[in-house]
Structure formats: structure tokens, C-alpha cells
């Protein structure tokens, strides 16, 4: 591809992302799949540019509005080339030259726009805080309030690109073994800060193409996700339910924590996601997982298996506000009404999934959100309705599983990107009162 064709491709792909409203990574994957003639180098260059534009969307929009220009994908890319890549008018005219595969020639008003933006920085002191933080106004207000003294550092971190973490699959190999194998394939990795499985690699490397990935010795997984699975404290021989298993990221880690012994039931309402988990489980050498597609959270399967599990992980559907580094466009798809729907769903899931926990067993509630309405408030509401559950302070679980102390004090685990180097996560461990014997004669009538 010529440099101009790469620009044209970025404009086209951004248009597709805006039009479909689907997650940008999936739209991009489908777009490249339909254009297999685009080689690896071109693909990387186009991807880098569209992610850069998506990450800078609010600031680019602010500059475009100031110049009186509409916020189209073409204008966004033009503004990015000026403000993010430092190109001036002559270079832009060479890219927008109207040749085959190149973007159409610049119009007069676009030349004016480029002249107005040339030499300007992307960040400007007049930008409102929400624009500078790359967040919708309502969400900026909520996150800033929730993060308090951490707001400046964490909101800045959420704007940046996330690191790439790997999880050595303990079912097949130790961390040092995996690290050495990756090094032999040219990928340097450093041990993570918290999880005994974690390796962090430098930048975007083709991990999926390595032999060590293909034979299931390593998975791509944020260190925060690994900690959630470790703190679920699933042990060999236990019966564990992963209620919102999705494509099985945490299921795989739970199985590794259990030494691939015991039984895990991976549930989800999306059958397609669980099917994707099947391939990953096979590659990882995990054979303790049964898959269960649920109609909804109150599927009769739940009642049938009440008090049947020592551990129930609810990795709830959430705003994903702790992972905005990875999905920079997700925040623009979220609305206040959508958030209210999510919190109502989380409450319904907790209310139903808790029935699966044996007396003496644990319900682990996790989100990748930084918003208290999805986290602490959700747990408080649940505990008020279910006095047969009590909070198990996370520090004790952390000390037992990982040694030492969690990053911050408090009954729950809260991970913050800038402070802890992970995605943002929340985790609460709730123990069901009573002993295992009571499981046969549960005293609460709610089933
Ligand atoms: C945060 S994602 C799970 C990610 C997964 N645990 C992992 O580690 O890769 C939340 C999941 O909850 C599922 N979900 C949504 N509504 C649900 C419901 N009512 N009952 C169970 N799962 C639900 C979604 O399909 C989604 O896969």
C-alpha cells in the first residue's frame, strides 16, 4: 500500500466503525478479513492510525468544532494527521491526491482546516476536562467523583494504550519456561507485578503466531483478570461455577488455579461466546469444564443446582470503564440509561446466581468497572437482601493466595490502571454462612 492508500483505508474503516456501532476491534477484524490482500505491515499501520484517532476522538472533535468543520471520519483523519502526526499542508496534499486508492483531493475548506490546525498540539488548555479526558461529560463527572484523589492520574492513564499481559498456563508450563520459549521466538517478557502467572511484553508483538501460544502454554490476559481468577480461590477438587463465563478468559485461569482437577461449569446467555471458549479450553489442555447456555439469569438450571458449588464467580456484564484503555470507543456507546440497565442486570444476576453457592462456600462478584454503582453499591444492596452472605475481607484471601497485601486497604479489591498497572477491576468475596451439611437442608426459602 502507498502511504496515501493507508490513509484512505483508515478513513474507510473509521466510517465502518461509526456506522455499525459494534465494538471497534471486531469491526476492524472483519474489515481486514474481507481484505486479505492487505499485508501485515499495512494492516499494522492502518490499525495504529485508527486506534490513535479513536483514542483522540474528543480532542479531535473539539479542534474540528473550533474550526467549524463537521466531525466526519475524513475530517478526523485529516485533523489527526495535523495534530497527532505533525503533517503540514504540502505533505497532506501529497496524501490526498485523488489517485487510485488514495483519498480524494483536499477541498478548499479542508485546506483551510489543515492550515488552521498545522503546528497546533492535540491537547489545549482551553479544552474542557471531559474533552481532555476523552470522556462523555456525564461519565467524566461520575468517574472523577468515584476516583477522588486518584482522578487526575487514573483518567490520564485510561486515555493511553494498555500494556499486553500474558498468563502462563500452569496446566501446561511454568512462567519461566514460557518466558524462555517466548524469548527463543524473539519476544522478550518480564514477570508481572502481582500474579505468579503474569508476563508483560513490550508493545504489540505477534504472540498468537508463536508455537508457545498455539500449543496452549500461554494466553493473552490482563494481570487484573488473572488476579480476579486467583482471588476466587478455586481449589483442586472443588465444584466451581463461572456464571458469566463469556469466551472463557477467567474459566481457563480458574482451571489452572485448580490444577485442572475438580469441575467447573461455565455459564453464559450467549451460546456463541461459550463455543469460542471450547476451542481455547482444548488448546489449554483443560478438561474439567462443562458448558451451560442459560436462557437468562433465572434459567431453571440455576434452581436445579442450588447450593451445588463451593465457588461461584459472577464476572458481571458492566460498563467496562476499567478497560477503556483497550476499547477507546466503548465509552461513546455507553449512555446513562444503558448504565442503569446494566446495574439492574447485575443485581438480578447476583440475586439468582447466589442460590448456587453452598453454605460455607463463596460468591465472588467482579466487574471491570470503576463506578461505585456497579461495585460497592451493588454489593451493599445484595447484602441487605441476603443476610445469609457476609463480606470476606479481600486482604485475607490475598495473603493466602498470593502472599503480602493487596494494593490498597478496604474490604474489596480495587485495581486502578495508573496505580497498579492493571485494567481497572473490582472484586468482592462474599461467603455464604453455614456449613456444608446445611446445604442439604437450606434454611433460606428463596431457593
Ligand atoms: C464481563 S463479561 C465476561 C468475561 C469473561 N468472564 C472472561 O473472563 O472472559 C460478562 C458476560 O456476562 C454475560 N451475561 C450477560 N447477561 C447475562 C445473564 N443474564 N446471565 C449470565 N451471563 C450474562 C455476557 O454474555 C458476557 O459474556
Short mmCIF file of C-alpha atoms and ligand atoms in Angstrom, two decimals:
data_model
loop_
_atom_site.label_atom_id
_atom_site.label_comp_id
_atom_site.label_asym_id
_atom_site.label_seq_id
_atom_site.Cartn_x
_atom_site.Cartn_y
_atom_site.Cartn_z
CA UNK A 1 0.00 0.00 0.00
CA UNK A 2 1.14 3.54 -0.64
CA UNK A 3 1.10 5.97 2.30
CA UNK A 4 -1.94 7.59 0.65
CA UNK A 5 -3.75 4.25 0.36
CA UNK A 6 -3.14 3.65 4.07
CA UNK A 7 -4.81 6.99 4.83
CA UNK A 8 -7.76 6.11 2.58
CA UNK A 9 -8.09 2.72 4.31
CA UNK A 10 -8.12 4.36 7.75
CA UNK A 11 -10.90 6.74 6.65
CA UNK A 12 -12.96 3.87 5.25
CA UNK A 13 -12.52 1.69 8.34
CA UNK A 14 -13.37 4.54 10.73
CA UNK A 15 -16.53 5.11 8.70
CA UNK A 16 -17.44 1.45 9.08
CA UNK A 17 -16.85 1.56 12.86
CA UNK A 18 -19.03 4.68 13.20
CA UNK A 19 -21.78 3.19 11.02
CA UNK A 20 -22.09 -0.22 12.67
CA UNK A 21 -21.91 0.79 16.34
CA UNK A 22 -20.24 -2.58 17.06
CA UNK A 23 -17.01 -2.89 19.10
CA UNK A 24 -14.20 -1.38 17.02
CA UNK A 25 -11.84 -4.37 17.35
CA UNK A 26 -14.46 -6.72 15.88
CA UNK A 27 -15.35 -4.35 13.05
CA UNK A 28 -11.64 -3.96 12.25
CA UNK A 29 -11.06 -7.73 12.37
CA UNK A 30 -13.96 -8.33 9.93
CA UNK A 31 -12.85 -5.48 7.70
CA UNK A 32 -9.32 -6.89 7.34
CA UNK A 33 -10.65 -10.43 6.95
CA UNK A 34 -12.63 -9.28 3.92
CA UNK A 35 -9.40 -7.73 2.53
CA UNK A 36 -6.86 -10.47 2.92
CA UNK A 37 -4.73 -8.85 0.20
CA UNK A 38 -3.69 -6.22 2.77
CA UNK A 39 -0.29 -7.34 4.09
CA UNK A 40 0.84 -7.40 7.74
CA UNK A 41 2.80 -4.13 7.64
CA UNK A 42 -0.05 -2.20 6.03
CA UNK A 43 -2.53 -3.75 8.38
CA UNK A 44 -0.49 -2.66 11.41
CA UNK A 45 -0.06 0.86 10.03
CA UNK A 46 -3.79 1.27 9.32
CA UNK A 47 -4.72 -0.19 12.71
CA UNK A 48 -2.31 2.04 14.60
CA UNK A 49 -3.78 5.09 12.93
CA UNK A 50 -7.42 4.21 13.53
CA UNK A 51 -6.75 3.42 17.21
CA UNK A 52 -4.90 6.70 17.56
CA UNK A 53 -7.90 8.54 16.08
CA UNK A 54 -10.37 6.67 18.31
CA UNK A 55 -8.25 7.46 21.38
CA UNK A 56 -8.18 11.16 20.47
CA UNK A 57 -11.79 11.41 19.31
CA UNK A 58 -12.98 14.09 21.78
CA UNK A 59 -9.93 16.29 21.34
CA UNK A 60 -10.06 15.99 17.54
CA UNK A 61 -13.78 16.82 17.72
CA UNK A 62 -13.01 19.89 19.82
CA UNK A 63 -10.50 21.18 17.25
CA UNK A 64 -12.87 20.42 14.37
CA UNK A 65 -15.75 22.26 16.08
CA UNK A 66 -13.47 25.22 16.75
CA UNK A 67 -12.62 25.35 13.06
CA UNK A 68 -16.31 24.99 12.12
CA UNK A 69 -15.77 21.60 10.45
CA UNK A 70 -18.10 18.60 10.66
CA UNK A 71 -16.82 15.52 12.55
CA UNK A 72 -16.63 13.02 9.67
CA UNK A 73 -14.09 10.15 9.52
CA UNK A 74 -12.25 12.02 6.75
CA UNK A 75 -12.07 15.21 8.83
CA UNK A 76 -10.99 13.22 11.90
CA UNK A 77 -8.13 11.64 9.97
CA UNK A 78 -7.14 14.96 8.44
CA UNK A 79 -7.12 16.57 11.90
CA UNK A 80 -5.16 13.63 13.33
CA UNK A 81 -2.52 13.91 10.61
CA UNK A 82 -2.05 17.59 11.54
CA UNK A 83 -2.35 17.42 15.33
CA UNK A 84 -1.11 13.89 16.05
CA UNK A 85 1.41 13.26 13.27
CA UNK A 86 2.53 16.85 12.73
CA UNK A 87 1.92 16.98 8.95
CA UNK A 88 1.60 20.34 7.21
CA UNK A 89 -0.32 21.26 4.05
CA UNK A 90 2.23 20.18 1.39
CA UNK A 91 2.54 16.69 2.90
CA UNK A 92 -1.24 16.43 3.22
CA UNK A 93 -1.72 17.39 -0.42
CA UNK A 94 0.62 14.57 -1.43
CA UNK A 95 -1.53 12.10 0.54
CA UNK A 96 -4.90 13.44 -0.54
CA UNK A 97 -4.02 13.47 -4.23
CA UNK A 98 -7.10 11.77 -5.70
CA UNK A 99 -5.08 8.96 -7.32
CA UNK A 100 -6.44 5.37 -7.41
CA UNK A 101 -6.65 4.03 -3.80
CA UNK A 102 -5.76 7.48 -2.39
CA UNK A 103 -8.24 9.83 -0.69
CA UNK A 104 -9.96 12.44 -2.87
CA UNK A 105 -8.15 15.74 -3.32
CA UNK A 106 -8.49 18.27 -0.49
CA UNK A 107 -11.26 20.78 -0.99
CA UNK A 108 -10.67 24.44 -0.37
CA UNK A 109 -12.31 24.39 3.10
CA UNK A 110 -10.19 21.35 4.04
CA UNK A 111 -7.05 23.20 3.02
CA UNK A 112 -8.22 25.99 5.33
CA UNK A 113 -8.78 23.50 8.12
CA UNK A 114 -5.30 22.00 7.66
CA UNK A 115 -3.74 25.45 7.70
CA UNK A 116 -5.61 26.29 10.94
CA UNK A 117 -4.50 23.08 12.64
CA UNK A 118 -0.91 22.87 11.41
CA UNK A 119 1.59 23.23 14.23
CA UNK A 120 -1.08 23.00 16.95
CA UNK A 121 -0.83 20.45 19.77
CA UNK A 122 -3.60 17.87 20.23
CA UNK A 123 -4.01 18.93 23.88
CA UNK A 124 -5.04 22.52 24.51
CA UNK A 125 -5.55 24.28 27.86
CA UNK A 126 -8.99 25.55 26.75
CA UNK A 127 -10.33 22.01 26.32
CA UNK A 128 -12.96 21.21 28.98
CA UNK A 129 -11.85 18.48 31.45
CA UNK A 130 -14.16 15.86 29.89
CA UNK A 131 -12.69 16.55 26.43
CA UNK A 132 -9.13 16.40 27.80
CA UNK A 133 -10.01 13.08 29.49
CA UNK A 134 -11.60 11.74 26.28
CA UNK A 135 -14.89 11.01 28.05
CA UNK A 136 -18.56 11.95 27.57
CA UNK A 137 -19.39 14.72 30.07
CA UNK A 138 -21.76 12.69 32.26
CA UNK A 139 -19.28 9.81 32.54
CA UNK A 140 -16.37 12.12 33.28
CA UNK A 141 -18.32 13.61 36.20
CA UNK A 142 -19.11 10.18 37.63
CA UNK A 143 -15.61 8.76 37.19
CA UNK A 144 -13.90 11.86 38.58
CA UNK A 145 -16.12 11.72 41.68
CA UNK A 146 -15.53 7.98 42.10
CA UNK A 147 -11.76 8.22 41.72
CA UNK A 148 -11.35 11.20 44.09
CA UNK A 149 -7.66 11.86 44.77
CA UNK A 150 -6.72 9.33 42.05
CA UNK A 151 -8.80 11.04 39.37
CA UNK A 152 -6.09 13.01 37.55
CA UNK A 153 -3.64 10.12 37.25
CA UNK A 154 -6.25 7.45 36.52
CA UNK A 155 -8.20 9.44 33.93
CA UNK A 156 -4.91 10.20 32.18
CA UNK A 157 -3.98 6.50 32.26
CA UNK A 158 -7.38 5.48 30.85
CA UNK A 159 -6.60 7.58 27.77
CA UNK A 160 -3.41 5.69 26.99
CA UNK A 161 -2.79 2.36 25.32
CA UNK A 162 -2.87 -0.67 27.65
CA UNK A 163 0.16 -2.94 28.03
CA UNK A 164 -0.07 -6.53 26.79
CA UNK A 165 -0.09 -9.13 29.53
CA UNK A 166 0.18 -12.86 29.13
CA UNK A 167 -0.77 -15.67 31.51
CA UNK A 168 1.47 -18.69 31.63
CA UNK A 169 -0.90 -21.66 31.62
CA UNK A 170 0.07 -23.58 34.74
CA UNK A 171 -1.76 -26.65 33.39
CA UNK A 172 1.00 -26.98 30.80
CA UNK A 173 4.01 -24.89 31.77
CA UNK A 174 5.60 -22.66 34.39
CA UNK A 175 6.12 -18.94 33.93
CA UNK A 176 9.90 -19.15 33.46
CA UNK A 177 9.52 -21.95 30.93
CA UNK A 178 7.07 -19.84 28.92
CA UNK A 179 9.28 -16.79 29.22
CA UNK A 180 12.28 -18.70 27.83
CA UNK A 181 10.20 -20.16 24.99
CA UNK A 182 8.93 -16.70 24.04
CA UNK A 183 12.49 -15.33 24.10
CA UNK A 184 13.53 -18.09 21.68
CA UNK A 185 10.79 -16.78 19.35
CA UNK A 186 12.08 -13.22 19.72
CA UNK A 187 9.56 -11.94 22.27
CA UNK A 188 11.01 -10.57 25.50
CA UNK A 189 8.70 -10.72 28.52
CA UNK A 190 9.04 -9.55 32.10
CA UNK A 191 7.31 -11.15 35.10
CA UNK A 192 4.18 -9.27 36.17
CA UNK A 193 3.93 -7.37 39.42
CA UNK A 194 1.17 -9.30 41.20
CA UNK A 195 0.12 -12.54 39.57
CA UNK A 196 2.51 -15.50 39.71
CA UNK A 197 1.40 -16.39 36.17
CA UNK A 198 1.80 -12.96 34.60
CA UNK A 199 4.26 -11.90 31.92
CA UNK A 200 4.26 -8.44 30.39
CA UNK A 201 5.55 -7.93 26.87
CA UNK A 202 6.85 -4.84 25.25
CA UNK A 203 4.34 -3.39 22.80
CA UNK A 204 2.25 -5.26 20.27
CA UNK A 205 4.02 -8.48 19.31
CA UNK A 206 2.59 -11.34 17.25
CA UNK A 207 2.03 -13.61 20.27
CA UNK A 208 -0.74 -15.60 18.57
CA UNK A 209 1.74 -16.72 15.90
CA UNK A 210 4.17 -18.28 18.40
CA UNK A 211 4.41 -22.02 18.99
CA UNK A 212 4.09 -21.49 22.73
CA UNK A 213 0.69 -19.81 22.18
CA UNK A 214 -0.51 -22.32 19.61
CA UNK A 215 0.21 -25.24 21.91
CA UNK A 216 -1.69 -23.61 24.78
CA UNK A 217 1.13 -22.77 27.16
CA UNK A 218 0.23 -19.11 27.22
CA UNK A 219 -2.89 -16.94 26.93
CA UNK A 220 -3.28 -13.20 26.47
CA UNK A 221 -4.91 -11.90 29.67
CA UNK A 222 -4.63 -8.70 31.65
CA UNK A 223 -2.96 -9.16 35.03
CA UNK A 224 -6.06 -7.76 36.75
CA UNK A 225 -8.18 -10.54 35.23
CA UNK A 226 -5.65 -13.08 36.45
CA UNK A 227 -5.95 -11.67 39.98
CA UNK A 228 -9.74 -11.97 39.87
CA UNK A 229 -9.41 -15.67 38.99
CA UNK A 230 -6.75 -16.24 41.68
CA UNK A 231 -8.79 -14.49 44.38
CA UNK A 232 -11.81 -16.64 43.57
CA UNK A 233 -9.75 -19.19 45.49
CA UNK A 234 -10.91 -22.13 43.41
CA UNK A 235 -9.05 -25.19 44.64
CA UNK A 236 -8.35 -28.63 43.20
CA UNK A 237 -11.37 -30.91 43.51
CA UNK A 238 -13.92 -28.15 44.09
CA UNK A 239 -17.15 -27.60 42.16
CA UNK A 240 -16.99 -24.13 40.69
CA UNK A 241 -19.50 -22.16 38.63
CA UNK A 242 -18.30 -19.37 36.34
CA UNK A 243 -21.70 -17.74 35.90
CA UNK A 244 -20.79 -15.12 33.27
CA UNK A 245 -18.05 -17.09 31.55
CA UNK A 246 -18.15 -15.37 28.14
CA UNK A 247 -15.39 -16.72 25.93
CA UNK A 248 -13.77 -18.33 28.96
CA UNK A 249 -10.90 -15.99 29.88
CA UNK A 250 -11.38 -16.47 33.60
CA UNK A 251 -12.67 -20.05 33.26
CA UNK A 252 -9.27 -21.00 31.87
CA UNK A 253 -7.48 -19.27 34.73
CA UNK A 254 -9.79 -20.89 37.31
CA UNK A 255 -8.99 -24.31 35.82
CA UNK A 256 -5.27 -23.56 36.07
CA UNK A 257 -5.67 -22.48 39.71
CA UNK A 258 -7.40 -25.82 40.36
CA UNK A 259 -4.57 -27.76 38.72
CA UNK A 260 -7.14 -29.00 36.18
CA UNK A 261 -8.81 -31.08 38.92
CA UNK A 262 -12.43 -30.69 40.06
CA UNK A 263 -15.32 -29.40 38.00
CA UNK A 264 -16.16 -26.03 36.51
CA UNK A 265 -19.49 -25.19 34.92
CA UNK A 266 -19.08 -22.27 32.52
CA UNK A 267 -22.42 -20.48 32.02
CA UNK A 268 -23.43 -17.61 29.80
CA UNK A 269 -26.51 -16.40 28.00
CA UNK A 270 -24.52 -16.07 24.77
CA UNK A 271 -24.03 -19.54 23.31
CA UNK A 272 -21.60 -18.23 20.68
CA UNK A 273 -19.22 -16.95 23.32
CA UNK A 274 -19.20 -20.24 25.18
CA UNK A 275 -18.47 -22.00 21.88
CA UNK A 276 -15.39 -19.81 21.48
CA UNK A 277 -14.35 -20.88 24.98
CA UNK A 278 -14.42 -24.54 23.86
CA UNK A 279 -11.55 -24.06 21.41
CA UNK A 280 -9.46 -22.22 23.99
CA UNK A 281 -10.08 -24.86 26.64
CA UNK A 282 -8.96 -27.58 24.26
CA UNK A 283 -5.78 -25.74 23.36
CA UNK A 284 -5.04 -25.14 27.05
CA UNK A 285 -5.37 -28.85 27.88
CA UNK A 286 -8.27 -28.15 30.28
CA UNK A 287 -10.78 -30.98 30.55
CA UNK A 288 -12.69 -30.09 33.72
CA UNK A 289 -15.14 -27.62 32.19
CA UNK A 290 -18.75 -28.26 31.26
CA UNK A 291 -20.57 -25.57 29.31
CA UNK A 292 -24.09 -24.42 30.11
CA UNK A 293 -26.02 -21.94 27.99
CA UNK A 294 -28.62 -20.09 30.08
CA UNK A 295 -31.85 -18.53 28.77
CA UNK A 296 -31.35 -15.74 31.27
CA UNK A 297 -30.05 -15.42 34.84
CA UNK A 298 -33.15 -17.16 36.23
CA UNK A 299 -32.85 -20.18 33.94
CA UNK A 300 -34.35 -23.28 35.67
CA UNK A 301 -30.83 -24.79 35.61
CA UNK A 302 -29.93 -22.47 38.50
CA UNK A 303 -32.68 -23.71 40.80
CA UNK A 304 -31.86 -27.30 39.89
CA UNK A 305 -28.25 -26.80 41.02
CA UNK A 306 -28.91 -24.64 44.08
CA UNK A 307 -26.27 -24.91 46.82
CA UNK A 308 -24.23 -27.06 44.44
CA UNK A 309 -20.97 -25.10 44.24
CA UNK A 310 -18.16 -24.17 46.60
CA UNK A 311 -17.28 -21.19 44.47
CA UNK A 312 -19.49 -19.11 42.17
CA UNK A 313 -17.79 -16.39 40.15
CA UNK A 314 -20.01 -13.62 38.81
CA UNK A 315 -17.81 -11.68 36.38
CA UNK A 316 -20.71 -9.38 35.64
CA UNK A 317 -21.56 -7.57 32.41
CA UNK A 318 -20.61 -3.96 33.16
CA UNK A 319 -19.71 -0.56 31.73
CA UNK A 320 -16.12 -1.75 31.18
CA UNK A 321 -14.96 1.64 32.48
CA UNK A 322 -11.81 -0.01 33.87
CA UNK A 323 -10.86 -1.18 30.38
CA UNK A 324 -11.36 1.98 28.35
CA UNK A 325 -7.63 1.80 27.50
CA UNK A 326 -8.39 -1.27 25.41
CA UNK A 327 -11.75 -0.21 23.98
CA UNK A 328 -11.47 3.54 23.50
CA UNK A 329 -14.74 3.73 21.58
CA UNK A 330 -16.80 1.80 24.19
CA UNK A 331 -17.30 4.90 26.35
CA UNK A 332 -19.06 6.66 23.49
CA UNK A 333 -21.53 3.80 23.16
CA UNK A 334 -22.41 3.93 26.87
CA UNK A 335 -25.34 6.09 27.99
CA UNK A 336 -26.79 6.87 31.41
CA UNK A 337 -29.84 4.77 30.52
CA UNK A 338 -27.56 1.92 29.39
CA UNK A 339 -25.65 2.08 32.66
CA UNK A 340 -28.92 1.93 34.63
CA UNK A 341 -29.90 -1.16 32.64
CA UNK A 342 -26.54 -2.76 33.41
CA UNK A 343 -26.79 -2.12 37.14
CA UNK A 344 -30.30 -3.62 37.18
CA UNK A 345 -28.99 -6.69 35.31
CA UNK A 346 -26.06 -7.05 37.72
CA UNK A 347 -28.48 -7.02 40.66
CA UNK A 348 -30.68 -9.68 39.03
CA UNK A 349 -27.66 -11.86 38.23
CA UNK A 350 -26.36 -11.66 41.82
CA UNK A 351 -29.78 -12.37 43.25
CA UNK A 352 -30.12 -15.50 41.13
CA UNK A 353 -26.52 -16.81 40.99
CA UNK A 354 -26.14 -16.65 44.78
CA UNK A 355 -28.53 -19.60 45.04
CA UNK A 356 -25.82 -21.81 43.55
CA UNK A 357 -23.45 -21.24 46.48
CA UNK A 358 -23.17 -23.95 49.13
CA UNK A 359 -23.35 -22.84 52.76
CA UNK A 360 -19.74 -22.15 53.69
CA UNK A 361 -18.99 -21.51 50.01
CA UNK A 362 -18.17 -18.23 48.31
CA UNK A 363 -19.79 -15.90 45.81
CA UNK A 364 -17.18 -13.78 44.05
CA UNK A 365 -18.56 -10.65 42.42
CA UNK A 366 -16.27 -8.91 39.94
CA UNK A 367 -16.52 -6.13 37.39
CA UNK A 368 -14.03 -4.31 35.20
CA UNK A 369 -15.70 -1.07 36.22
CA UNK A 370 -14.51 1.87 38.31
CA UNK A 371 -18.03 3.10 39.09
CA UNK A 372 -19.37 2.56 42.64
CA UNK A 373 -22.94 1.98 41.41
CA UNK A 374 -21.69 -1.20 39.70
CA UNK A 375 -19.41 -2.16 42.58
CA UNK A 376 -19.74 -1.27 46.28
CA UNK A 377 -23.37 -0.14 45.94
CA UNK A 378 -24.25 -3.38 44.18
CA UNK A 379 -22.68 -5.45 46.96
CA UNK A 380 -24.36 -3.40 49.70
CA UNK A 381 -27.76 -3.81 48.09
CA UNK A 382 -27.21 -7.54 47.74
CA UNK A 383 -26.12 -7.98 51.35
CA UNK A 384 -29.14 -6.05 52.61
CA UNK A 385 -31.38 -8.58 50.83
CA UNK A 386 -29.31 -11.66 51.67
CA UNK A 387 -28.20 -11.63 55.30
CA UNK A 388 -27.02 -15.21 54.83
CA UNK A 389 -23.97 -13.79 53.00
CA UNK A 390 -21.12 -11.80 54.57
CA UNK A 391 -18.09 -9.99 53.17
CA UNK A 392 -14.83 -11.85 53.47
CA UNK A 393 -12.21 -9.07 53.53
CA UNK A 394 -10.04 -9.41 50.46
CA UNK A 395 -6.77 -8.87 52.37
CA UNK A 396 -7.08 -12.32 53.98
CA UNK A 397 -7.80 -14.07 50.68
CA UNK A 398 -4.96 -12.16 49.02
CA UNK A 399 -2.48 -13.09 51.79
CA UNK A 400 -3.45 -16.77 51.48
CA UNK A 401 -3.37 -16.96 47.70
CA UNK A 402 -0.62 -14.51 46.80
CA UNK A 403 1.20 -13.57 50.00
CA UNK A 404 1.61 -9.96 51.14
CA UNK A 405 -1.11 -7.35 50.91
CA UNK A 406 -3.38 -6.02 48.15
CA UNK A 407 -2.54 -2.63 46.60
CA UNK A 408 -4.99 -0.73 48.84
CA UNK A 409 -6.78 -1.19 52.14
CA UNK A 410 -10.52 -1.93 52.31
CA UNK A 411 -12.88 -4.88 52.29
CA UNK A 412 -12.90 -5.19 48.49
CA UNK A 413 -10.22 -5.38 45.83
CA UNK A 414 -9.99 -2.28 43.67
CA UNK A 415 -7.39 -2.21 40.93
CA UNK A 416 -6.50 1.04 39.20
CA UNK A 417 -4.60 1.30 35.90
CA UNK A 418 -2.14 4.09 36.86
CA UNK A 419 -1.53 2.93 40.42
CA UNK A 420 -1.46 -0.83 39.86
CA UNK A 421 -0.55 -1.24 36.19
CA UNK A 422 -3.61 -3.43 35.51
CA UNK A 423 -7.00 -2.77 33.99
CA UNK A 424 -9.46 -1.29 36.48
CA UNK A 425 -11.20 -4.05 38.42
CA UNK A 426 -13.46 -4.50 41.42
CA UNK A 427 -13.85 -7.74 43.35
CA UNK A 428 -15.86 -8.69 46.43
CA UNK A 429 -15.69 -12.07 48.14
CA UNK A 430 -18.98 -12.97 49.84
CA UNK A 431 -19.20 -16.06 51.99
CA UNK A 432 -22.46 -17.90 52.48
CA UNK A 433 -23.00 -18.52 56.16
CA UNK A 434 -23.45 -22.02 57.48
CA UNK A 435 -21.71 -25.32 56.97
CA UNK A 436 -21.67 -27.72 54.05
CA UNK A 437 -24.05 -30.07 55.92
CA UNK A 438 -26.72 -27.36 55.80
CA UNK A 439 -26.59 -27.48 52.03
CA UNK A 440 -28.88 -30.50 52.22
CA UNK A 441 -31.44 -28.55 54.27
CA UNK A 442 -31.04 -24.91 53.29
CA UNK A 443 -32.79 -22.62 55.73
CA UNK A 444 -33.47 -19.70 53.38
CA UNK A 445 -36.66 -20.10 51.48
CA UNK A 446 -35.57 -18.20 48.39
CA UNK A 447 -34.10 -21.34 46.90
C1 LIG B 1 -17.52 -9.35 31.67
S1 LIG B 1 -18.16 -10.46 30.53
C2 LIG B 1 -17.42 -11.98 30.99
C3 LIG B 1 -15.97 -12.12 30.62
C4 LIG B 1 -15.41 -13.50 30.92
N1 LIG B 1 -15.70 -13.93 32.28
C5 LIG B 1 -13.91 -13.53 30.70
O1 LIG B 1 -13.14 -13.53 31.65
O2 LIG B 1 -13.52 -13.55 29.52
C6 LIG B 1 -19.79 -10.68 31.07
C7 LIG B 1 -20.55 -11.82 30.44
O3 LIG B 1 -21.83 -11.89 31.05
C8 LIG B 1 -22.71 -12.42 30.11
N2 LIG B 1 -24.08 -12.17 30.53
C9 LIG B 1 -24.88 -11.14 30.20
N3 LIG B 1 -26.09 -11.28 30.77
C10 LIG B 1 -26.06 -12.43 31.49
C11 LIG B 1 -27.01 -13.12 32.29
N4 LIG B 1 -28.24 -12.63 32.46
N5 LIG B 1 -26.64 -14.27 32.87
C12 LIG B 1 -25.38 -14.77 32.69
N6 LIG B 1 -24.44 -14.16 31.93
C13 LIG B 1 -24.77 -13.00 31.34
C14 LIG B 1 -22.31 -11.76 28.81
O4 LIG B 1 -22.75 -12.50 27.70
C15 LIG B 1 -20.79 -11.71 28.95
O5 LIG B 1 -20.19 -12.79 28.29
#
